[in-house]
Amino acid sequence: MTTLIRSTGPEPEPPSVEPVGVAVVGLGYWGPNLVRNLVELPAAELLAVCDLNPGALAKIAKKYPAVHVTSSFDELLANPAIEALVIATPVSTHHPLAAAALAAGKHVFVEKPLAGSYVEAKDVIDMAESLGLVLMPGHTFLYSPPVNLSLDLINRRELGDIFFITMSRVNLGLHQSDVSVVWDLAPHDFSILRYWLGEVPVRASALTRSCIVPGTPDVAFIDLEFASGTIAHVELSWLAPSKLRRTAIVGSEKMLVYDDTSSEPVRIFNSGADLSAPGTFGEYNLTYRTGDIVSPHLEASEPLSLELADFCNSIRTGSEPRSSNRIGLDVVAMAEAVDRSIAENGQPVEVESNRLAEVS
Amino acid sequence: MTTLIRSTGPEPEPPSVEPVGVAVVGLGYWGPNLVRNLVELPAAELLAVCDLNPGALAKIAKKYPAVHVTSSFDELLANPAIEALVIATPVSTHHPLAAAALAAGKHVFVEKPLAGSYVEAKDVIDMAESLGLVLMPGHTFLYSPPVNLSLDLINRRELGDIFFITMSRVNLGLHQSDVSVVWDLAPHDFSILRYWLGEVPVRASALTRSCIVPGTPDVAFIDLEFASGTIAHVELSWLAPSKLRRTAIVGSEKMLVYDDTSSEPVRIFNSGADLSAPGTFGEYNLTYRTGDIVSPHLEASEPLSLELADFCNSIRTGSEPRSSNRIGLDVVAMAEAVDRSIAENGQPVEVESNRLAEVS
Amino acid sequence: MTTLIRSTGPEPEPPSVEPVGVAVVGLGYWGPNLVRNLVELPAAELLAVCDLNPGALAKIAKKYPAVHVTSSFDELLANPAIEALVIATPVSTHHPLAAAALAAGKHVFVEKPLAGSYVEAKDVIDMAESLGLVLMPGHTFLYSPPVNLSLDLINRRELGDIFFITMSRVNLGLHQSDVSVVWDLAPHDFSILRYWLGEVPVRASALTRSCIVPGTPDVAFIDLEFASGTIAHVELSWLAPSKLRRTAIVGSEKMLVYDDTSSEPVRIFNSGADLSAPGTFGEYNLTYRTGDIVSPHLEASEPLSLELADFCNSIRTGSEPRSSNRIGLDVVAMAEAVDRSIAENGQPVEVESNRLAEVS
Amino acid sequence: MTTLIRSTGPEPEPPSVEPVGVAVVGLGYWGPNLVRNLVELPAAELLAVCDLNPGALAKIAKKYPAVHVTSSFDELLANPAIEALVIATPVSTHHPLAAAALAAGKHVFVEKPLAGSYVEAKDVIDMAESLGLVLMPGHTFLYSPPVNLSLDLINRRELGDIFFITMSRVNLGLHQSDVSVVWDLAPHDFSILRYWLGEVPVRASALTRSCIVPGTPDVAFIDLEFASGTIAHVELSWLAPSKLRRTAIVGSEKMLVYDDTSSEPVRIFNSGADLSAPGTFGEYNLTYRTGDIVSPHLEASEPLSLELADFCNSIRTGSEPRSSNRIGLDVVAMAEAVDRSIAENGQPVEVESNRLAEVS
């Protein structure tokens, strides 16, 4: 290769504002990704990381000598230079850690889901609002280029009326020790659906099975009904040896297939069925439009980096982050409804409605 | 190319027994395929075809001058040379036509589904049994090499316990004027599930939507629960501009993905998750096996031809065809259960059990 | 399915002119396809088939009782009702059979290649012209929708200047007993190149190997240079267990990838490199356009049927068929050049030029 | 996600020996990858980086405060703590920089190709040997799991005799300002071929075109003949808007397809053609074996990291690195032969033989 090729993209802008002093809590599977992105983010300054695992701390210390490592959460709260906490710990700890951080006057970013229950989520949201602090759930997919391209096509009505959406998120996943596959994976798809459709489903039902760990569903089939008429199916599992990802949005005008594991993550099928007036004998006449398939060009970008930049920007400007706590609350409401349906042997149940959801 | 290459497969065997005199009723979308296969089938002799559409009859007449064409169904019944009828008409006509044919002493092959209701299906089955005639539903997929390879792997327990099965059958289909997408497409997947698992689901639930023709569901999400613990999801639609076919069988040992539109219709993923004894704090320890992916070689063969040969063989030998009327009845029972769940707003409902189903 | 769906495409037009009386010579690998298409072609009437293999004749007789079968070529020549012969025999017999047929006043369709040498091809072309008869080589790909869509894009300069073309035609083929892989497979790619570019290469070189049958090359790498500057590589083999088909046309504006084994046979990549003025130190500045990928919709149609219709139309109207004998001659000239290069150990050699080629 | 999942792979071993003090020269397209890997490599300690571009230096300084940045090459040579230099500069500078580094007693890793000519490569190799220093070319693909799996299958004769190999390496590449596409891309494929076959081709020929920058070939078709009888074709281009990667090894027993851009980088096709004794009329009888397709499981690993570890290990233990300078010299000899063939209008030319090559 050659040094004559100099410009590998624009130089990182010097941050227009003071970088946000940040600490990361939890260095498990996801934490190190947050650390890496925060180190490279001009809008943030990673001051410390916290975990109970000495090995995890040691790794960060070797790689980033400038970052302070500690096993004491209170130490972070006591440090005035730390303006914000980025929490990537087990779901059951989201509420206590977030609440403590808010109480200490810190802005808080919490990995999805925002909390382990609707009540817990509502509680930390109310705290953040009354304290005037940013509370942001980590719904990373809201920053993914294919998800946003799809949103744009939906909003411009390129797909027409949204007939139905099917989503598969199936792979050989890490079993979560404290949550079901629903609370682990569904927040991804629920946040995307909420983002795309701008509405919360009115009813949800689910069929699940606990194949490996008794009492911990590891496969789930979820049906959702929206007031707009759109119906959606979400299929989740930790058990599939091979990743199967496929989201299909079928509209009256076009179909869109989204697969973030593909080299062409978004494909648009310009075909459809048109219904003409009923013929004799009440027979309907359908004509089929067939057309091209287009894979739109997408700029490469790391959603996690955009997400964390949005978090920092909200802290500095007071704007609401795209991954808002209103969306975070709706996602928790949807997951809770799924649990209720499971408890009622798959009966469709209402989804906790809330005034926040009405505002899209 | 060259005439020196002589052997394009073995010469067709001269049939060991008298060919079965057959007539085809219904020359719509599927009928011409039945005609083509019967013409080339040594075990059958296509004597006549029947349809109300002169254009459809004319096409057959031009292509196969030897075949008698008529618009009179009674004429077929009156013809003693015609031993068997192959019926490919709208679902609502299956029972009356099959019943009339049986009453006239004809063996009957009926395109799937066997009938439009459980009662109708049971009625013609009883007729056939009391009259000692063959009544066979056209569940073609039971003769497809990939479906049978999959059955073999399931039976040899290569996949281990069957955790769950998901099936997508989505395309820009022909709207049936007299049935929903459930009665049109589900019989394919229901017959395959019944064939693979050897059991009828105990409960079914469904969410559907009628996007194009009011009152005629054209998209359906169906959940099925089996006594063995296996759960299945079947996703059906006529509205997708592009074919999306994918059946995934996830077992404790391996995963199998079947897609009859692919050049590698069966792919086996030799991976999985193993659960070891719970660790401290009741934490489960999972280890993941990763392995090769294998696409088994499959002999090319036309399932429809094998299916019709099985029909003729049953007539001559009295053996039960692979696509038995017991399976046909179970498939109708499953479709009816889906309709009941739809009527009850998606509540899970029992599937009509029947002693026939017990015998696998 | 249902008989209510009547229109499976428009009824075949009654031919506006008298059908051409045709006989097929050679029922090897390809012959039966010609027979099937001629039987269904309104513009033709298949009167007879000829082969030395009684089994091959018997198959046709059973399927098409109306067609006369014979092992005597002379019988065909003597039959005045037979206006045209369709020859699908080994390459070495193309010239003698075609010459005899022309001498007997028959129009002739010859499977590709037109003949086994440039001299032989020229000879039958001259005969046909002096006798005012149609002589047409069977370059079926010239009637394939993806090939014609590609031609259209080239002619409309959508791809810009054609930088280079690479073609792979590799599979587990039938070894031809009388020709090399070059004469068996290259005519497909050579006819497509000639059709797309409208020019004959000025130079050709090749590297081959005879892996299975000594003296019969079964793998070939062929390089071609065109006066326009375009270069092409054609890779051929009978030995690859799996079909590898890929033709890539790389132009200054776009790239087109054609694979007739794919469900999306043509894909257009709207990207490219733009060269701006040299920078300091004679360094060139390139900017890269990235864009969408489009898979154009293609009508399904059987090229062989279109090709035979073109043959019949030429006989009745005197128009030159798309697969002209000028193209047939150029293809033979290219194959002969490849053989010369092989004989000279891979040295590039001139391709036999001819005035016919100049006319595109 | 969760901190309960602790083990993300084994902890990095504490290096058993003293880490090698290293400096990276050249921070263009490739340099930063070398830097990132060296920082994380226990066996190495990255002491300094050198480039003329202040912006490139600044980026490294921000990310790795501990690493010294300089624009002075001599400063590196003068620093006794620096035992080895990793050179990623334009090809034309490989020889002078490597020679200077060796003269200063430094071990040297040079990005491929080892040098810009056979004479230059031979010269630095002789220097290194006489000085007892490690000189290693950066043929990264020799450390890629799929390439090594393929080598293993070849060596175990799983594929049988290697009939032919075709390689496509086509994408929208960065134009090198100082070399052709041959010197930029071919070293990848040439090093893989040399590694797989353990032999240097006896003859090479090439057809190229300079489409964008006059005099700088940006597309190349290369043919290679090996003494073993194997023939190979390598297709290279910077101009294709979309990556086309495909290497096919066709053997007498099996075919292997390698594509490092695929989620299944190696696929093995268990099919082939068997030749039985010639039949009557000297007609050969071929039978075709058809079989399964297998995608072997491959461990994920970063070849660059393995390669740099091999470099450090060679310095400490004196063992020859897998990417030996003998392979580096052969690769340069092949590239030079290609240039000679181009100069002689595509005539096949001998490849510079050398005693080093004989030893595989």
Tab-separated table of N, CA and C in Angstrom, chain A residues 92-180:
chain	number	residue	atom	x	y	z
A	92	SER	N	-31.447	-6.306	35.303
A	92	SER	CA	-32.010	-6.147	36.656
A	92	SER	C	-31.353	-4.998	37.418
A	93	THR	N	-30.144	-4.610	37.009
A	93	THR	CA	-29.440	-3.536	37.719
A	93	THR	C	-29.657	-2.164	37.080
A	94	HIS	N	-30.346	-2.126	35.920
A	94	HIS	CA	-30.492	-0.841	35.214
A	94	HIS	C	-31.154	0.216	36.096
A	95	HIS	N	-32.272	-0.165	36.736
A	95	HIS	CA	-33.005	0.834	37.518
A	95	HIS	C	-32.204	1.339	38.721
A	96	PRO	N	-31.708	0.450	39.585
A	96	PRO	CA	-30.970	0.965	40.753
A	96	PRO	C	-29.753	1.807	40.359
A	97	LEU	N	-28.985	1.357	39.369
A	97	LEU	CA	-27.784	2.101	38.979
A	97	LEU	C	-28.157	3.441	38.354
A	98	ALA	N	-29.161	3.428	37.469
A	98	ALA	CA	-29.562	4.674	36.816
A	98	ALA	C	-30.120	5.660	37.848
A	99	ALA	N	-30.944	5.130	38.748
A	99	ALA	CA	-31.540	6.006	39.761
A	99	ALA	C	-30.460	6.647	40.627
A	100	ALA	N	-29.496	5.825	41.037
A	100	ALA	CA	-28.405	6.352	41.874
A	100	ALA	C	-27.612	7.411	41.132
A	101	ALA	N	-27.367	7.153	39.841
A	101	ALA	CA	-26.583	8.100	39.048
A	101	ALA	C	-27.326	9.418	38.884
A	102	LEU	N	-28.625	9.335	38.579
A	102	LEU	CA	-29.430	10.550	38.423
A	102	LEU	C	-29.442	11.328	39.744
A	103	ALA	N	-29.630	10.566	40.831
A	103	ALA	CA	-29.668	11.216	42.155
A	103	ALA	C	-28.366	11.968	42.427
A	104	ALA	N	-27.280	11.432	41.869
A	104	ALA	CA	-25.972	12.077	42.051
A	104	ALA	C	-25.751	13.188	41.029
A	105	GLY	N	-26.776	13.474	40.216
A	105	GLY	CA	-26.678	14.583	39.262
A	105	GLY	C	-25.976	14.233	37.958
A	106	LYS	N	-25.877	12.930	37.689
A	106	LYS	CA	-25.225	12.520	36.438
A	106	LYS	C	-26.260	12.305	35.338
A	107	HIS	N	-25.891	12.675	34.096
A	107	HIS	CA	-26.666	12.252	32.937
A	107	HIS	C	-26.442	10.758	32.760
A	108	VAL	N	-27.452	10.050	32.225
A	108	VAL	CA	-27.343	8.594	32.162
A	108	VAL	C	-27.720	8.029	30.791
A	109	PHE	N	-26.840	7.183	30.290
A	109	PHE	CA	-27.108	6.378	29.096
A	109	PHE	C	-27.215	4.937	29.586
A	110	VAL	N	-28.346	4.277	29.300
A	110	VAL	CA	-28.528	2.901	29.756
A	110	VAL	C	-28.686	1.988	28.554
A	111	GLU	N	-27.913	0.913	28.532
A	111	GLU	CA	-28.090	-0.046	27.450
A	111	GLU	C	-29.533	-0.542	27.455
A	112	LYS	N	-30.034	-0.897	26.284
A	112	LYS	CA	-31.418	-1.364	26.175
A	112	LYS	C	-31.561	-2.692	26.924
A	113	PRO	N	-32.698	-3.033	27.511
A	113	PRO	CA	-33.854	-2.141	27.661
A	113	PRO	C	-33.624	-1.116	28.770
A	114	LEU	N	-34.362	-0.025	28.697
A	114	LEU	CA	-34.189	1.069	29.663
A	114	LEU	C	-34.275	0.553	31.094
A	115	ALA	N	-35.207	-0.379	31.356
A	115	ALA	CA	-35.335	-0.962	32.693
A	115	ALA	C	-36.038	-2.304	32.583
A	116	GLY	N	-36.162	-3.000	33.714
A	116	GLY	CA	-36.721	-4.342	33.708
A	116	GLY	C	-38.231	-4.381	33.822
A	117	SER	N	-38.855	-3.208	33.978
A	117	SER	CA	-40.321	-3.156	34.050
A	117	SER	C	-40.807	-1.761	33.698
A	118	TYR	N	-42.107	-1.692	33.364
A	118	TYR	CA	-42.701	-0.412	32.990
A	118	TYR	C	-42.614	0.567	34.158
A	119	VAL	N	-42.901	0.077	35.369
A	119	VAL	CA	-42.866	0.930	36.556
A	119	VAL	C	-41.471	1.487	36.793
A	120	GLU	N	-40.465	0.612	36.689
A	120	GLU	CA	-39.072	1.049	36.879
A	120	GLU	C	-38.676	2.087	35.832
A	121	ALA	N	-39.065	1.813	34.582
A	121	ALA	CA	-38.703	2.730	33.497
A	121	ALA	C	-39.353	4.092	33.733
A	122	LYS	N	-40.650	4.055	34.067
A	122	LYS	CA	-41.383	5.306	34.309
A	122	LYS	C	-40.720	6.085	35.455
A	123	ASP	N	-40.286	5.347	36.457
A	123	ASP	CA	-39.693	5.985	37.645
A	123	ASP	C	-38.425	6.765	37.281
A	124	VAL	N	-37.504	6.128	36.549
A	124	VAL	CA	-36.255	6.840	36.222
A	124	VAL	C	-36.499	7.962	35.225
A	125	ILE	N	-37.497	7.788	34.345
A	125	ILE	CA	-37.831	8.873	33.413
A	125	ILE	C	-38.322	10.084	34.196
A	126	ASP	N	-39.221	9.837	35.147
A	126	ASP	CA	-39.738	10.952	35.962
A	126	ASP	C	-38.599	11.629	36.722
A	127	MET	N	-37.698	10.814	37.284
A	127	MET	CA	-36.544	11.387	37.998
A	127	MET	C	-35.754	12.317	37.085
A	128	ALA	N	-35.407	11.773	35.900
A	128	ALA	CA	-34.577	12.547	34.969
A	128	ALA	C	-35.255	13.855	34.603
A	129	GLU	N	-36.574	13.790	34.348
A	129	GLU	CA	-37.278	15.012	33.949
A	129	GLU	C	-37.300	16.033	35.078
A	130	SER	N	-37.582	15.546	36.281
A	130	SER	CA	-37.670	16.505	37.402
A	130	SER	C	-36.292	17.087	37.707
A	131	LEU	N	-35.241	16.308	37.462
A	131	LEU	CA	-33.882	16.791	37.748
A	131	LEU	C	-33.266	17.523	36.560
A	132	GLY	N	-33.968	17.495	35.410
A	132	GLY	CA	-33.422	18.158	34.224
A	132	GLY	C	-32.157	17.483	33.705
A	133	LEU	N	-32.123	16.170	33.833
A	133	LEU	CA	-30.960	15.420	33.343
A	133	LEU	C	-31.347	14.576	32.132
A	134	VAL	N	-30.352	14.260	31.306
A	134	VAL	CA	-30.598	13.404	30.142
A	134	VAL	C	-30.601	11.943	30.587
A	135	LEU	N	-31.655	11.230	30.207
A	135	LEU	CA	-31.719	9.778	30.409
A	135	LEU	C	-32.003	9.160	29.046
A	136	MET	N	-31.091	8.389	28.563
A	136	MET	CA	-31.200	7.875	27.188
A	136	MET	C	-30.997	6.374	27.155
A	137	PRO	N	-31.953	5.634	26.550
A	137	PRO	CA	-31.768	4.190	26.386
A	137	PRO	C	-30.918	3.907	25.151
A	138	GLY	N	-30.161	2.835	25.178
A	138	GLY	CA	-29.246	2.536	24.074
A	138	GLY	C	-29.885	1.706	22.980
A	139	HIS	N	-30.826	2.314	22.246
A	139	HIS	CA	-31.422	1.605	21.104
A	139	HIS	C	-30.595	1.904	19.859
A	140	THR	N	-29.497	1.170	19.732
A	140	THR	CA	-28.485	1.463	18.710
A	140	THR	C	-29.026	1.433	17.290
A	141	PHE	N	-29.992	0.519	17.047
A	141	PHE	CA	-30.491	0.380	15.673
A	141	PHE	C	-31.130	1.657	15.143
A	142	LEU	N	-31.543	2.561	16.031
A	142	LEU	CA	-32.137	3.820	15.581
A	142	LEU	C	-31.090	4.708	14.906
A	143	TYR	N	-29.826	4.291	14.985
A	143	TYR	CA	-28.740	5.055	14.356
A	143	TYR	C	-28.118	4.294	13.189
A	144	SER	N	-28.750	3.189	12.815
A	144	SER	CA	-28.188	2.393	11.729
A	144	SER	C	-28.677	2.933	10.380
A	145	PRO	N	-27.769	3.136	9.404
A	145	PRO	CA	-28.171	3.685	8.101
A	145	PRO	C	-29.310	2.912	7.428
A	146	PRO	N	-29.275	1.564	7.362
A	146	PRO	CA	-30.399	0.893	6.702
A	146	PRO	C	-31.741	1.119	7.408
A	147	VAL	N	-31.726	1.180	8.739
A	147	VAL	CA	-32.980	1.420	9.467
A	147	VAL	C	-33.508	2.816	9.139
A	148	ASN	N	-32.602	3.769	9.023
A	148	ASN	CA	-33.045	5.133	8.732
A	148	ASN	C	-33.455	5.328	7.280
A	149	LEU	N	-32.777	4.618	6.379
A	149	LEU	CA	-33.217	4.660	4.983
A	149	LEU	C	-34.641	4.101	4.889
A	150	SER	N	-34.875	3.017	5.608
A	150	SER	CA	-36.216	2.411	5.584
A	150	SER	C	-37.253	3.380	6.141
A	151	LEU	N	-36.914	4.031	7.236
A	151	LEU	CA	-37.836	5.012	7.822
A	151	LEU	C	-38.174	6.092	6.803
A	152	ASP	N	-37.142	6.551	6.104
A	152	ASP	CA	-37.330	7.611	5.122
A	152	ASP	C	-38.292	7.157	4.019
A	153	LEU	N	-38.131	5.921	3.566
A	153	LEU	CA	-39.005	5.397	2.507
A	153	LEU	C	-40.435	5.257	3.022
A	154	ILE	N	-40.567	4.843	4.273
A	154	ILE	CA	-41.907	4.720	4.865
A	154	ILE	C	-42.556	6.093	4.958
A	155	ASN	N	-41.820	7.058	5.461
A	155	ASN	CA	-42.379	8.405	5.650
A	155	ASN	C	-42.712	9.072	4.331
A	156	ARG	N	-41.908	8.813	3.307
A	156	ARG	CA	-42.197	9.390	1.985
A	156	ARG	C	-43.261	8.564	1.271
A	157	ARG	N	-43.801	7.574	1.955
A	157	ARG	CA	-44.868	6.707	1.425
A	157	ARG	C	-44.450	5.986	0.150
A	158	GLU	N	-43.153	5.780	-0.015
A	158	GLU	CA	-42.662	5.035	-1.182
A	158	GLU	C	-43.188	3.601	-1.172
A	159	LEU	N	-43.394	3.060	0.016
A	159	LEU	CA	-43.851	1.673	0.120
A	159	LEU	C	-45.376	1.593	0.098
A	160	GLY	N	-46.020	2.745	0.158
A	160	GLY	CA	-47.480	2.771	0.215
A	160	GLY	C	-47.956	2.480	1.627
A	161	ASP	N	-49.180	1.939	1.748
A	161	ASP	CA	-49.671	1.529	3.062
A	161	ASP	C	-48.848	0.337	3.531
A	162	ILE	N	-48.511	0.325	4.809
A	162	ILE	CA	-47.745	-0.804	5.336
A	162	ILE	C	-48.705	-1.928	5.691
A	163	PHE	N	-48.724	-2.968	4.867
A	163	PHE	CA	-49.617	-4.110	5.101
A	163	PHE	C	-49.151	-4.901	6.324
A	164	PHE	N	-47.922	-5.378	6.271
A	164	PHE	CA	-47.408	-6.142	7.411
A	164	PHE	C	-45.883	-6.118	7.428
A	165	ILE	N	-45.337	-6.440	8.605
A	165	ILE	CA	-43.887	-6.476	8.798
A	165	ILE	C	-43.535	-7.781	9.508
A	166	THR	N	-42.556	-8.492	8.979
A	166	THR	CA	-42.078	-9.695	9.672
A	166	THR	C	-40.601	-9.520	9.981
A	167	MET	N	-40.214	-9.928	11.165
A	167	MET	CA	-38.831	-9.758	11.601
A	167	MET	C	-38.303	-11.062	12.180
A	168	SER	N	-37.154	-11.516	11.705
A	168	SER	CA	-36.486	-12.682	12.281
A	168	SER	C	-35.160	-12.241	12.878
A	169	ARG	N	-34.946	-12.568	14.116
A	169	ARG	CA	-33.650	-12.296	14.764
A	169	ARG	C	-33.259	-13.571	15.503
A	170	VAL	N	-32.572	-14.413	14.768
A	170	VAL	CA	-32.316	-15.760	15.237
A	170	VAL	C	-30.833	-16.046	15.104
A	171	ASN	N	-30.206	-16.423	16.190
A	171	ASN	CA	-28.800	-16.818	16.092
A	171	ASN	C	-28.419	-17.669	17.289
A	172	LEU	N	-27.148	-18.070	17.325
A	172	LEU	CA	-26.676	-18.856	18.449
A	172	LEU	C	-26.185	-17.865	19.493
A	173	GLY	N	-27.104	-17.367	20.282
A	173	GLY	CA	-26.800	-16.221	21.134
A	173	GLY	C	-26.244	-16.632	22.473
A	174	LEU	N	-25.728	-15.655	23.172
A	174	LEU	CA	-25.302	-15.858	24.548
A	174	LEU	C	-26.565	-15.862	25.395
A	175	HIS	N	-26.763	-16.915	26.168
A	175	HIS	CA	-27.910	-16.909	27.063
A	175	HIS	C	-27.713	-15.838	28.119
A	176	GLN	N	-28.723	-14.993	28.270
A	176	GLN	CA	-28.664	-14.023	29.350
A	176	GLN	C	-29.004	-14.739	30.631
A	177	SER	N	-28.284	-14.440	31.663
A	177	SER	CA	-28.549	-15.175	32.909
A	177	SER	C	-29.762	-14.614	33.625
A	178	ASP	N	-30.122	-13.376	33.315
A	178	ASP	CA	-31.203	-12.805	34.134
A	178	ASP	C	-32.441	-12.415	33.351
A	179	VAL	N	-32.445	-12.627	32.028
A	179	VAL	CA	-33.651	-12.285	31.269
A	179	VAL	C	-33.934	-13.339	30.205
A	180	SER	N	-35.160	-13.288	29.672
A	180	SER	CA	-35.556	-14.207	28.607
A	180	SER	C	-35.079	-13.643	27.272
